[in-house]
Amino acid sequence: MDVTSIIEPLNDAQRQAVTAPSQAMLVLAGAGSGKTRVLVHRIAWQIQVEGVSAHGILAVTFTNKAAKEMRSRIEDLLKVSAHTLWIGTFHGIAHRLLRRHAKQAKLPETFQVMDSGDQLRVVKRLLNTLDFDDSKWPPREVQWYINAQKDEGIRARHIIETADIYQRQMLRVYRAYEDLCERSGLVDFAELLLRAHELLRDNPDVLDFYQQRFRQVHVDEFQDTNTIQYAWLRLLTDAKDNLFVVGDDDQSIYGWRGAKVENIYSFQKHYPNHQVIKLEQNYRSTGTILKAANKIIANNAGRMGKELWTEAGEGDLISLYAAFNEQDEAYFVVERIRAWINEGGLRSDAAILYRSNAQSRQFEEKLMATATPYRVYGGLRFFDRAEIKNALAYLRLMSNRHDDASFERVINTPTRGIGAKTLDDMRCIARDQSISLWAAAIVLINQRTMTARATNALIGFLELIKQLDKQAEGLELYEKVKLVVEKCGLVELYQKEKMDKGEEKVENLEELVNAARLFDFSADQENEENLSELDMFLAHAALEAGDSQADDYEDCVQLMTLHSAKGLEFKLVFLVGMEEGLFPSQQSVDDAGRLEEERRLCYVGMTRAMQQLYLTYAESRRLYGRESYPRPSRFLREIPNEFIQEVRMRASISRPLTATKPKTTSLPTTGSYRLGQRVSHAKFGEGVVLQMEGSGAQESVQINFKQAGVKWLMLAYAKLDVL
DNA sequence: CTGACGAACTTTTTT
DNA sequence: AGTTCGTCAG
């Protein structure tokens, strides 16, 4: 047996982790230290050396992307297909368990997965039904409350009512929400996890089966697990101490959505026989970048303690650019990227990272203006698009008539004369009799209390669904999708819409048919769950929202938030908007815990850079419609000066970073001329100073005149009056 | 049921 | 500023 390919490419610490006997293990893997590699090789090792069958291995990740990558890397390493290996996201695995054991999980076989958009709609409707004032009870907040409870494993029945009005009302909605989901066979994302936990907890036979089956359970990004995910992992592995987790407390950036770094500490308590291995050798960045990142993260308290190092050289200094304003910042960044490309660099090796999505705009504009191809990550994904969700809702209704969320979504899309009144009546009946909207519609028709027109419209809708279902029988999956797309009237609806958008929506619907054709249901799951192809496709759509842009092979500059940059690496990185109030964000500055999370985010951002790192901030920024003059981010001060070089494209009015810092070699600002200074010229009239160059007799300024436009003037000759 | 207007918001995001 | 959401009138 040849194991050299498995252990040879590893360093000592990695090898130790990979070859350790089955036991509880915590691998603290710093950024760029080969975390995924350890996981992949560990699994390969178990299969090839320990003789564990692929069937006996479970690996859990947070994103579908990570799961896919891990699977393909294992297959590359072992040179066999690893389809019996359970690799998936927490939600994906939970879903699979629930499908297999729907009955024990107390779910109908036909249960459908709701994404957060669906969930929000359900909550909104519920608030209406319960006569809540939406202005006092924002649906988002209610949704957040429900999910937060579920993430902690708390059901409505566990909550003890107090006198607190807020709590009582939230509880009321939570209860009603649970009832409705129960009735409609709907399961939201948090519910998937909670149910899966309860399934194992309450069914000893099921638990025993999976405890026996999984010889080793692997978890990626363990610092991002929430309470219920960890509880679920413990159930699965407590008996055998066979939990292998990889994580980095310094990269925990999802506390705000329920992730508990503390799980890393709990792990050490719960598995007393565990082993800890630290991976500190970094294979990504230069020494300078790592040292600076280490310095920053050292300001956080209560770390596990880790210091990244590299065998690579020191590399270039980190560049710091103080921009005049956000326009100038974008201009600078794009100019540097263009220089990088001109020197032969790939566009896709350059990334602009920002704290909030709103910041992408100025960069997009400048990139667009210079015809530089770029790609923005995040944003609306394929299965999230309204037209796609509508088509899917028809399909879901065919599969499960009692799916109220889908029913509401499409009953009047396209409009078919079923108004608010009819809908209201149905909701009342549904609520009073605890039945689904579909059943309520039938009751309503039989009551014969509606006008003939409304009755016919309603009957028409129910018939449409029944007909579609009947016609779909025996068809291939993609033919079913095609049938629905063509027959439910969505195409006609969008064709009528304003030229530009409507056309795109029709194309998206066609793309959906195509996606159904390509959907590989055999590879996706083992289908031991006996799901119909349609149900598998629907689950796939909910659990894997698909990329926002189809695979784009063009070489593009990458734009994304710091959060979405986690796990990625780029040769050239720009960390922009390093300003107090932006990064760290305003909301986090007076909370020590949240501030530390921001700092970790900064650490994550910096460690994305392989060769060159640029930090930029603007001295003036238009934010929420008004001009602000933020201070440079405190994180900038946390980097020792020896790692930083200030870059000046133009004369600058940058304020010194620290009081002790020696004056930089910025050009003197003669007299009262500053960037942004308003001046007046005898001939050209009023203008604003844009740039300055040279000194002494050579000193000249660039001025943007209101009437005459942009001009360079020699200070020695031009007669300027300061305004 | 559309369209228009006004108000209110504005971190991060995956499933 | 810019977007989105909800309400109101037609």
XYZ file of C-alpha atoms (C1' of nucleotides) in Angstrom:
748
model
C 0.000 0.000 0.000
C 1.390 3.334 -1.013
C 0.869 5.941 1.617
C 3.640 8.312 0.611
C 1.246 10.448 -1.386
C -0.820 10.855 1.752
C 1.862 11.740 4.279
C 4.720 13.025 2.209
C 3.372 16.461 1.387
C 2.793 17.220 5.062
C 4.861 19.008 7.654
C 5.400 17.489 11.085
C 2.390 18.972 12.791
C 0.137 18.159 9.893
C 1.419 14.616 9.751
C 0.855 14.187 13.433
C -2.767 15.213 13.032
C -3.337 13.072 9.977
C -1.858 9.874 11.343
C -3.108 10.037 14.925
C -5.240 7.127 16.082
C -8.972 7.671 16.156
C -9.708 9.900 19.089
C -11.039 13.302 19.946
C -8.768 15.804 18.295
C -8.629 19.541 18.055
C -6.532 20.952 15.270
C -5.952 24.652 15.709
C -5.143 25.688 12.226
C -4.023 29.222 11.580
C -4.792 31.014 8.353
C -3.040 29.446 5.407
C -1.617 26.595 7.459
C -3.112 23.792 5.399
C -6.328 23.201 7.281
C -8.230 21.647 4.412
C -5.213 19.630 3.480
C -5.119 18.084 6.937
C -8.783 17.199 6.761
C -8.480 15.698 3.311
C -5.380 13.721 4.117
C -6.800 12.590 7.429
C -9.794 11.084 5.706
C -7.648 9.528 3.008
C -5.405 8.085 5.719
C -8.275 6.478 7.506
C -9.601 4.908 4.378
C -6.320 3.722 2.988
C -4.354 2.885 6.098
C -6.795 2.384 8.925
C -9.073 0.422 6.672
C -12.130 2.411 7.508
C -14.647 2.144 4.725
C -15.736 5.398 3.160
C -19.156 4.488 4.435
C -17.952 4.952 7.998
C -16.771 8.510 7.627
C -18.662 11.722 8.118
C -17.279 15.154 7.290
C -19.220 18.311 7.966
C -18.609 21.768 6.570
C -20.480 25.049 6.542
C -20.716 25.778 2.884
C -21.506 23.650 -0.094
C -18.411 24.996 -1.753
C -16.184 23.693 1.013
C -17.922 20.324 0.931
C -17.475 20.009 -2.798
C -13.862 20.983 -2.649
C -13.141 18.496 0.077
C -14.804 15.672 -1.790
C -12.969 16.359 -4.986
C -9.630 16.661 -3.234
C -10.167 13.344 -1.500
C -11.044 11.751 -4.789
C -7.952 13.231 -6.378
C -5.807 11.867 -3.603
C -7.313 8.404 -3.481
C -8.007 8.241 -7.196
C -11.389 6.671 -6.546
C -14.877 8.014 -6.423
C -15.844 8.704 -2.848
C -19.566 8.893 -3.271
C -20.372 6.750 -0.257
C -18.517 9.198 1.912
C -20.832 11.472 3.824
C -19.494 14.942 3.181
C -21.848 17.842 3.409
C -22.966 20.930 5.180
C -24.576 20.719 8.581
C -27.867 21.521 6.942
C -27.379 19.079 4.115
C -26.556 16.212 6.460
C -29.414 17.117 8.780
C -31.754 17.162 5.835
C -30.622 13.747 4.753
C -31.169 12.327 8.202
C -34.622 13.805 8.383
C -35.588 12.405 5.005
C -34.440 8.983 6.016
C -36.135 9.061 9.354
C -38.990 11.405 8.649
C -41.332 9.320 10.728
C -39.146 9.209 13.812
C -38.475 12.897 13.405
C -42.230 13.419 13.421
C -42.246 14.974 10.004
C -44.438 14.208 7.021
C -42.624 12.389 4.223
C -43.331 15.281 1.935
C -41.850 17.985 4.122
C -40.289 20.865 2.259
C -37.323 23.021 3.141
C -37.900 26.757 3.453
C -35.110 29.209 2.850
C -34.880 32.388 4.883
C -36.883 34.380 2.362
C -39.725 31.882 2.579
C -39.469 31.994 6.318
C -39.715 35.749 6.393
C -42.874 35.656 4.312
C -44.401 33.146 6.642
C -43.556 35.310 9.640
C -44.959 38.411 7.981
C -48.205 36.680 7.220
C -48.404 35.334 10.712
C -47.939 38.761 12.237
C -50.792 39.989 10.125
C -53.042 37.143 11.126
C -52.269 37.698 14.771
C -53.015 41.411 14.432
C -49.561 42.597 15.285
C -48.566 46.096 14.427
C -45.708 45.565 11.967
C -44.143 48.858 12.849
C -43.737 47.744 16.423
C -42.877 44.175 15.525
C -40.555 44.142 12.558
C -40.854 40.768 10.838
C -37.090 40.525 10.557
C -36.691 40.867 14.259
C -39.301 38.225 14.923
C -37.646 35.897 12.442
C -34.354 36.547 14.142
C -35.859 35.757 17.523
C -37.287 32.454 16.345
C -34.042 31.380 14.730
C -32.019 32.440 17.753
C -34.217 30.245 19.961
C -33.888 27.296 17.644
C -30.132 27.776 17.398
C -30.025 27.379 21.151
C -32.240 24.316 20.988
C -35.188 26.062 22.580
C -38.724 25.250 21.482
C -41.700 27.432 22.269
C -42.868 24.957 24.854
C -39.583 25.296 26.742
C -40.018 28.987 27.233
C -41.563 30.026 30.484
C -43.846 32.956 30.112
C -42.863 36.027 32.025
C -44.583 39.330 32.584
C -42.390 40.928 29.959
C -44.656 42.018 27.161
C -41.963 41.697 24.523
C -41.190 38.157 25.518
C -44.873 37.193 25.713
C -45.606 38.492 22.262
C -42.544 36.888 20.727
C -43.530 33.659 22.320
C -47.004 33.959 20.894
C -45.644 34.303 17.391
C -43.148 31.521 17.933
C -45.940 29.164 18.958
C -48.110 30.129 16.022
C -45.126 29.760 13.729
C -44.412 26.264 14.959
C -48.050 25.305 14.457
C -48.100 26.621 10.961
C -44.904 24.859 9.946
C -46.197 21.651 11.433
C -49.420 21.958 9.483
C -47.740 22.842 6.213
C -44.895 20.398 6.454
C -42.396 23.243 6.296
C -38.933 23.136 7.776
C -36.683 26.178 7.974
C -32.902 26.074 8.155
C -32.651 26.286 11.921
C -35.357 23.639 12.193
C -33.303 21.218 10.111
C -30.570 21.336 12.722
C -32.872 21.266 15.708
C -34.942 18.379 14.356
C -31.870 16.404 13.494
C -30.685 16.881 17.046
C -34.008 15.803 18.492
C -34.111 12.850 16.148
C -30.906 11.465 17.587
C -31.712 12.482 21.125
C -35.156 10.913 21.245
C -34.579 7.764 19.220
C -31.935 5.573 20.821
C -32.046 3.087 17.978
C -31.357 5.746 15.386
C -28.628 7.264 17.501
C -27.035 3.903 18.084
C -27.097 3.146 14.395
C -25.198 6.270 13.455
C -22.831 6.047 16.370
C -21.896 2.593 15.138
C -21.740 3.628 11.565
C -19.452 6.620 11.825
C -15.986 5.596 12.861
C -14.819 9.166 12.733
C -16.618 12.462 12.459
C -14.755 15.450 10.990
C -15.710 19.068 11.291
C -14.322 21.979 9.352
C -14.367 25.573 10.684
C -15.341 24.336 14.110
C -15.201 27.847 15.564
C -18.300 28.649 13.532
C -20.527 25.968 15.034
C -23.507 27.104 17.026
C -24.978 25.522 20.140
C -27.243 23.053 18.428
C -24.679 21.963 15.865
C -22.226 21.175 18.599
C -24.868 19.387 20.661
C -25.660 17.259 17.629
C -21.991 16.433 17.091
C -21.676 15.422 20.711
C -24.608 13.046 20.528
C -23.013 11.402 17.559
C -19.546 11.070 19.034
C -19.740 11.082 22.818
C -19.665 7.331 23.063
C -16.457 6.914 21.115
C -14.564 10.157 21.423
C -14.197 10.130 17.682
C -14.674 13.787 16.910
C -11.972 15.387 14.817
C -12.376 19.123 14.560
C -10.384 21.744 12.730
C -10.763 25.392 13.510
C -9.191 28.681 14.388
C -10.453 30.799 17.249
C -8.777 33.794 15.641
C -10.953 33.440 12.581
C -14.271 33.318 14.357
C -16.234 36.033 12.592
C -19.766 34.736 12.784
C -20.575 35.316 16.428
C -23.352 37.653 15.368
C -25.243 34.794 13.819
C -24.998 32.434 16.724
C -21.594 30.846 16.246
C -19.961 29.995 19.546
C -16.174 30.099 19.675
C -16.639 28.808 23.184
C -17.373 25.449 21.618
C -13.625 25.122 21.186
C -13.144 25.452 24.933
C -16.105 23.209 25.691
C -14.646 20.608 23.400
C -11.626 20.327 25.642
C -13.809 19.817 28.663
C -16.215 17.365 27.057
C -13.498 15.222 25.541
C -10.898 14.972 28.290
C -8.806 12.559 26.266
C -8.494 14.873 23.347
C -5.286 15.903 21.702
C -4.553 19.436 20.529
C -2.367 20.122 17.541
C -1.464 23.602 16.417
C -0.684 24.357 12.829
C 1.293 27.565 12.792
C 3.415 27.321 9.718
C 1.869 29.451 7.053
C 2.281 28.662 3.363
C 0.533 31.667 1.992
C 1.839 35.057 3.002
C 5.109 36.891 3.368
C 6.800 37.290 6.736
C 5.895 40.934 6.975
C 2.206 40.324 6.430
C 2.177 37.550 9.007
C 4.034 39.551 11.607
C 1.691 42.466 11.197
C -1.345 40.177 11.413
C 0.074 38.522 14.534
C 0.539 41.923 16.123
C -3.013 42.918 15.467
C -4.624 39.759 16.733
C -2.434 39.844 19.843
C -4.650 42.679 21.071
C -7.471 40.227 21.645
C -7.894 38.668 25.054
C -8.668 35.052 25.769
C -7.115 33.528 22.710
C -5.921 29.971 22.491
C -2.626 31.460 21.453
C -1.047 30.917 18.117
C 1.637 32.662 16.168
C 1.963 32.221 12.453
C 5.364 31.949 10.873
C 6.710 31.230 7.449
C 9.818 30.011 5.748
C 9.205 32.498 2.981
C 11.067 35.794 3.066
C 9.944 39.052 4.563
C 8.560 40.335 1.297
C 7.394 43.875 0.648
C 6.224 46.252 3.310
C 2.515 46.711 3.754
C 1.416 49.823 1.913
C -0.826 52.354 3.531
C -2.659 54.924 1.515
C -4.521 57.845 3.015
C -7.046 58.877 0.437
C -8.569 62.294 0.233
C -12.027 60.831 -0.085
C -13.703 57.622 -1.189
C -13.367 58.583 -4.843
C -9.683 59.054 -4.468
C -9.456 55.764 -2.624
C -11.112 53.932 -5.471
C -8.979 55.764 -7.989
C -5.815 54.768 -6.179
C -6.794 51.121 -5.827
C -7.814 50.775 -9.430
C -4.642 52.470 -10.617
C -2.563 50.028 -8.604
C -4.482 47.108 -10.006
C -3.950 48.377 -13.505
C -0.252 48.667 -12.828
C -0.294 45.106 -11.512
C -1.977 43.895 -14.675
C 0.414 45.861 -16.843
C 3.299 44.120 -15.160
C 1.773 40.837 -16.193
C -0.311 40.080 -13.099
C -3.603 38.281 -13.388
C -6.699 40.255 -12.599
C -8.058 37.343 -10.591
C -5.030 37.537 -8.301
C -6.151 40.963 -7.153
C -8.889 41.394 -4.588
C -10.591 44.400 -3.077
C -11.961 43.573 0.360
C -14.371 45.800 2.226
C -16.389 45.683 5.409
C -19.806 46.317 3.948
C -21.312 45.683 0.558
C -22.248 49.299 0.028
C -18.578 50.087 -0.383
C -18.244 48.132 -3.591
C -19.880 50.790 -5.674
C -17.165 53.334 -6.008
C -14.718 50.609 -6.985
C -17.096 49.215 -9.530
C -17.480 52.621 -11.088
C -13.764 53.152 -11.398
C -13.209 49.651 -12.715
C -15.968 50.140 -15.206
C -14.531 53.476 -16.299
C -11.182 51.847 -17.000
C -12.785 48.835 -18.684
C -11.226 46.461 -16.179
C -13.218 43.221 -15.871
C -14.290 42.552 -12.311
C -16.582 40.321 -10.372
C -18.544 41.190 -7.254
C -19.276 38.316 -4.900
C -22.401 38.151 -2.846
C -25.721 39.431 -3.931
C -28.688 37.631 -5.360
C -28.144 34.031 -6.135
C -29.767 31.979 -8.810
C -32.328 30.118 -6.741
C -33.050 33.295 -4.808
C -34.392 35.162 -7.781
C -38.092 35.921 -7.616
C -38.928 34.292 -10.935
C -37.111 31.115 -9.967
C -38.756 31.016 -6.575
C -42.141 31.387 -8.210
C -41.563 28.506 -10.574
C -40.262 26.385 -7.723
C -43.291 27.246 -5.633
C -45.531 25.733 -8.326
C -43.422 22.614 -8.281
C -43.535 22.441 -4.528
C -47.254 22.826 -4.495
C -47.516 19.918 -6.884
C -45.402 17.865 -4.569
C -47.126 18.994 -1.390
C -50.514 20.731 -1.597
C -50.298 21.849 1.984
C -47.197 23.957 1.553
C -48.790 27.224 2.589
C -45.758 29.358 1.873
C -45.725 28.260 -1.753
C -49.484 28.479 -1.993
C -49.439 32.108 -0.965
C -46.570 32.870 -3.211
C -48.155 31.780 -6.451
C -51.886 31.888 -5.947
C -51.966 35.257 -7.619
C -48.709 35.180 -9.562
C -49.461 35.769 -12.338
C -52.605 37.598 -11.321
C -55.666 35.545 -11.807
C -58.269 37.596 -10.028
C -57.932 36.149 -6.578
C -57.924 39.195 -4.385
C -57.054 40.064 -0.844
C -60.580 39.350 0.350
C -60.632 35.777 -0.871
C -57.170 35.206 0.517
C -58.163 36.638 3.856
C -61.157 34.349 4.063
C -58.965 31.373 3.337
C -56.481 32.370 6.006
C -59.272 32.667 8.550
C -60.634 29.261 7.745
C -57.162 27.786 7.748
C -56.402 29.250 11.136
C -59.725 28.407 12.757
C -59.737 24.819 11.604
C -55.990 24.314 11.707
C -55.824 23.211 8.122
C -53.697 24.227 5.185
C -54.657 26.993 2.802
C -55.233 24.461 0.088
C -57.791 22.655 2.244
C -59.250 25.997 3.288
C -59.745 26.928 -0.354
C -61.833 23.826 -0.887
C -63.888 24.588 2.208
C -64.410 28.110 0.973
C -65.594 26.951 -2.425
C -68.047 24.538 -0.851
C -69.471 27.252 1.378
C -70.719 28.952 -1.765
C -70.485 32.329 -0.126
C -68.276 33.972 -2.694
C -69.164 35.691 -5.894
C -69.181 33.493 -8.943
C -66.171 35.276 -10.322
C -64.037 34.736 -7.244
C -65.170 31.139 -6.975
C -64.253 30.420 -10.559
C -60.886 32.062 -10.184
C -60.124 29.960 -7.144
C -61.324 26.755 -8.751
C -59.237 27.658 -11.757
C -56.135 27.849 -9.639
C -56.707 24.563 -7.841
C -57.446 22.901 -11.168
C -54.281 24.304 -12.662
C -52.174 22.693 -9.982
C -54.008 19.380 -10.233
C -53.697 19.399 -14.009
C -50.030 20.179 -13.893
C -49.500 17.395 -11.439
C -51.376 14.946 -13.610
C -49.600 15.940 -16.786
C -46.263 15.772 -15.056
C -46.730 12.138 -14.187
C -44.116 9.936 -15.753
C -42.167 12.811 -17.198
C -38.475 13.343 -16.738
C -37.559 15.887 -14.114
C -36.584 18.572 -16.590
C -39.757 17.960 -18.565
C -41.773 18.562 -15.431
C -39.983 21.790 -14.790
C -40.446 22.781 -18.396
C -44.121 21.964 -18.208
C -44.604 24.158 -15.174
C -42.606 27.023 -16.575
C -44.642 26.960 -19.759
C -48.073 26.304 -18.356
C -48.280 28.352 -15.215
C -48.175 31.627 -17.064
C -44.960 32.994 -15.635
C -43.275 33.328 -19.000
C -46.174 35.385 -20.336
C -46.063 37.512 -17.233
C -42.404 38.342 -17.599
C -42.579 38.806 -21.338
C -44.976 41.636 -20.731
C -42.637 43.276 -18.282
C -40.421 46.148 -19.206
C -38.051 45.027 -21.913
C -34.758 44.842 -20.034
C -35.576 42.951 -16.853
C -38.371 40.770 -18.172
C -36.237 39.209 -20.834
C -33.632 38.268 -18.298
C -36.257 36.629 -16.121
C -37.519 34.506 -18.990
C -33.942 33.480 -19.665
C -33.543 32.555 -16.022
C -36.600 30.336 -16.223
C -35.091 28.620 -19.224
C -31.938 28.244 -17.236
C -33.956 26.569 -14.502
C -35.153 23.937 -16.968
C -31.566 23.478 -17.971
C -30.474 23.158 -14.353
C -33.088 20.448 -13.907
C -31.772 18.633 -16.946
C -28.250 18.704 -15.596
C -29.284 17.869 -12.060
C -27.405 14.772 -11.104
C -29.586 13.174 -8.504
C -27.654 9.947 -8.410
C -24.388 11.590 -7.445
C -25.866 14.085 -5.073
C -27.208 11.546 -2.657
C -27.484 7.859 -2.344
C -31.213 8.250 -2.573
C -31.736 5.703 0.128
C -34.302 8.190 1.254
C -36.569 7.177 -1.577
C -37.250 10.692 -2.614
C -38.768 11.517 -5.916
C -36.463 13.296 -8.321
C -38.601 16.353 -8.014
C -38.336 16.466 -4.251
C -34.604 16.017 -4.459
C -34.345 18.838 -6.906
C -36.450 21.084 -4.699
C -34.361 20.307 -1.655
C -31.246 20.957 -3.682
C -32.616 24.341 -4.697
C -33.360 25.329 -1.108
C -30.152 24.060 0.407
C -27.828 25.167 -2.313
C -28.816 28.572 -3.537
C -26.401 28.416 -6.437
C -23.845 30.990 -7.398
C -24.889 34.522 -8.150
C -23.125 34.429 -11.434
C -22.715 31.471 -13.669
C -19.179 30.185 -13.690
C -17.212 33.024 -14.983
C -13.975 31.958 -16.508
C -12.951 35.398 -17.550
C -9.986 36.763 -15.652
C -11.581 39.241 -13.229
C -10.622 41.489 -10.363
C -12.348 40.140 -7.263
C -14.548 42.312 -5.073
C -16.076 40.985 -1.888
C -16.719 41.588 1.784
C -14.196 40.487 4.332
C -16.603 37.814 5.455
C -16.881 36.193 2.073
C -13.114 36.324 1.658
C -12.568 33.829 4.440
C -10.877 30.737 3.115
C -9.635 32.445 -0.040
C -6.238 33.832 -0.973
C -4.963 36.423 -3.422
C -1.535 37.621 -4.395
C -2.569 41.248 -4.193
C -5.041 42.379 -1.567
C -6.559 45.781 -0.869
C -8.205 46.246 2.480
C -10.179 49.398 1.966
C -12.157 51.720 4.175
C -9.937 51.313 7.229
C -11.784 53.921 9.239
C -13.324 54.107 12.666
C -17.034 53.626 12.304
C -16.684 51.644 9.126
C -14.129 49.101 10.137
C -14.481 48.542 13.032
C -18.126 49.209 12.379
C -19.927 51.795 14.422
C -22.105 49.203 16.107
C -19.167 47.321 17.507
C -17.000 50.071 18.945
C -18.435 50.128 22.420
C -18.722 46.416 22.949
C -15.455 44.695 23.747
C -16.632 41.345 22.438
C -17.849 42.662 19.141
C -14.765 44.769 18.742
C -12.648 41.673 19.083
C -14.676 40.045 16.366
C -13.960 43.017 14.128
C -10.308 42.600 14.918
C -10.470 38.964 13.922
C -12.097 40.092 10.729
C -9.147 42.378 10.132
C -6.845 39.462 10.803
C -8.746 37.330 8.338
C -8.548 40.066 5.723
C -4.822 40.635 6.090
C -3.977 36.967 5.983
C -5.709 36.616 2.602
C -2.731 38.371 1.018
C 0.061 36.265 -0.405
C 2.464 38.897 -1.725
C 1.258 42.434 -1.403
C -1.122 44.022 1.022
C -2.506 47.537 0.707
C -4.477 49.222 3.447
C -6.417 52.316 2.560
C -8.622 54.802 4.301
C -10.318 57.996 3.288
C -10.090 61.231 5.215
C -13.477 62.234 4.084
C -16.237 59.921 3.031
C -19.747 60.321 1.867
C -21.742 58.022 4.060
C -25.508 57.785 4.229
C -25.773 60.906 2.175
C -23.642 63.113 4.343
C -20.004 63.963 4.452
C -18.085 62.441 7.323
C -14.515 62.831 8.460
C -13.682 59.550 10.111
C -10.521 58.816 12.001
C -8.207 56.143 10.633
C -9.056 52.720 11.994
C -7.538 51.758 15.321
C -6.347 48.600 13.618
C -3.901 50.691 11.628
C -2.353 51.873 14.856
C -1.977 48.302 16.015
C 0.450 47.534 13.214
C 4.003 48.557 14.095
C 5.368 51.219 11.793
C 8.279 49.069 10.752
C 5.919 46.951 8.646
C 4.272 49.858 6.936
C 5.191 52.193 4.162
C 3.007 55.116 3.379
C 2.224 55.549 -0.247
C 1.590 58.921 -1.751
C 0.219 59.284 -5.178
C -0.208 62.999 -4.750
C 0.468 65.582 -2.149
C -1.436 64.565 0.858
C -3.082 66.142 3.822
C -2.893 62.903 5.731
C -2.886 63.293 9.435
C -0.112 61.388 11.175
C -1.122 57.944 12.289
C 0.257 58.216 15.769
C 1.472 61.135 17.755
C 4.996 59.752 18.014
C 5.275 58.930 14.379
C 7.915 60.944 12.537
C 6.646 63.310 9.903
C 6.342 61.621 6.598
C 7.887 63.107 3.545
C 4.679 64.526 2.266
C 5.040 67.645 0.220
C 4.623 70.846 2.118
C 1.340 72.516 1.754
C 2.279 75.987 0.735
C 0.512 78.706 2.577
C -3.124 77.906 2.861
C -3.487 75.620 -0.113
C -4.783 72.201 0.759
C -6.492 69.527 -1.211
C -10.108 70.418 -1.421
C -9.361 74.067 -0.766
C -11.713 76.362 -2.587
C -9.919 79.118 -4.500
C -10.708 81.784 -6.980
C -8.712 82.831 -10.057
C -8.949 86.153 -11.847
C -9.598 84.543 -15.213
C -11.021 81.072 -14.497
C -13.247 81.927 -11.582
C -13.991 79.612 -8.678
C -12.486 76.156 -8.271
C -11.270 73.447 -5.926
C -7.701 72.246 -5.438
C -7.340 68.653 -6.625
C -3.611 67.902 -6.515
C -0.307 69.524 -5.833
C 3.115 68.804 -7.260
C 6.653 70.023 -7.032
C 8.007 72.567 -4.624
C 9.426 76.018 -4.562
C 9.262 77.730 -7.901
C 8.113 74.505 -9.525
C 5.148 74.065 -7.265
C 1.966 73.737 -9.171
C -1.573 72.871 -8.297
C -4.342 71.200 -10.191
C -7.624 72.989 -9.857
C -11.087 72.028 -10.916
C -12.759 75.243 -11.995
C -16.487 75.435 -12.087
C -16.549 76.952 -15.531
C -13.127 76.390 -17.043
C -12.737 72.752 -15.941
C -9.563 71.080 -14.648
C -6.297 72.978 -15.074
C -2.721 72.814 -13.814
C -1.340 76.141 -12.674
C 2.116 77.180 -11.519
C 1.748 78.705 -8.117
C 4.486 81.224 -8.829
C 2.479 82.764 -11.652
C -1.112 82.080 -10.927
C -2.813 84.608 -8.753
C -5.097 82.617 -6.551
C -7.303 83.831 -3.791
C -8.243 81.509 -1.010
C -11.976 81.390 -0.366
C -53.860 45.744 -9.851
C -50.546 48.921 -11.242
C -47.912 53.039 -10.514
C -46.273 56.710 -7.858
C -44.852 58.800 -4.023
C -42.966 59.190 0.634
C -40.787 57.218 4.684
C -37.362 54.720 6.778
C -33.547 52.304 6.765
C -28.425 51.500 6.282
C -22.634 45.228 9.002
C -21.324 41.110 8.163
C -24.239 35.728 5.532
C -24.738 30.695 4.935
C -27.894 27.298 4.943
C -27.482 58.953 -1.415
C -29.823 55.268 -2.711
C -32.582 51.686 -2.047
C -36.424 49.332 -0.492
C -40.881 48.927 1.470
C -45.524 50.151 2.242
C -49.392 52.950 1.419
C -52.432 55.437 -1.309
C -54.774 56.912 -5.264
C -56.295 55.991 -9.685
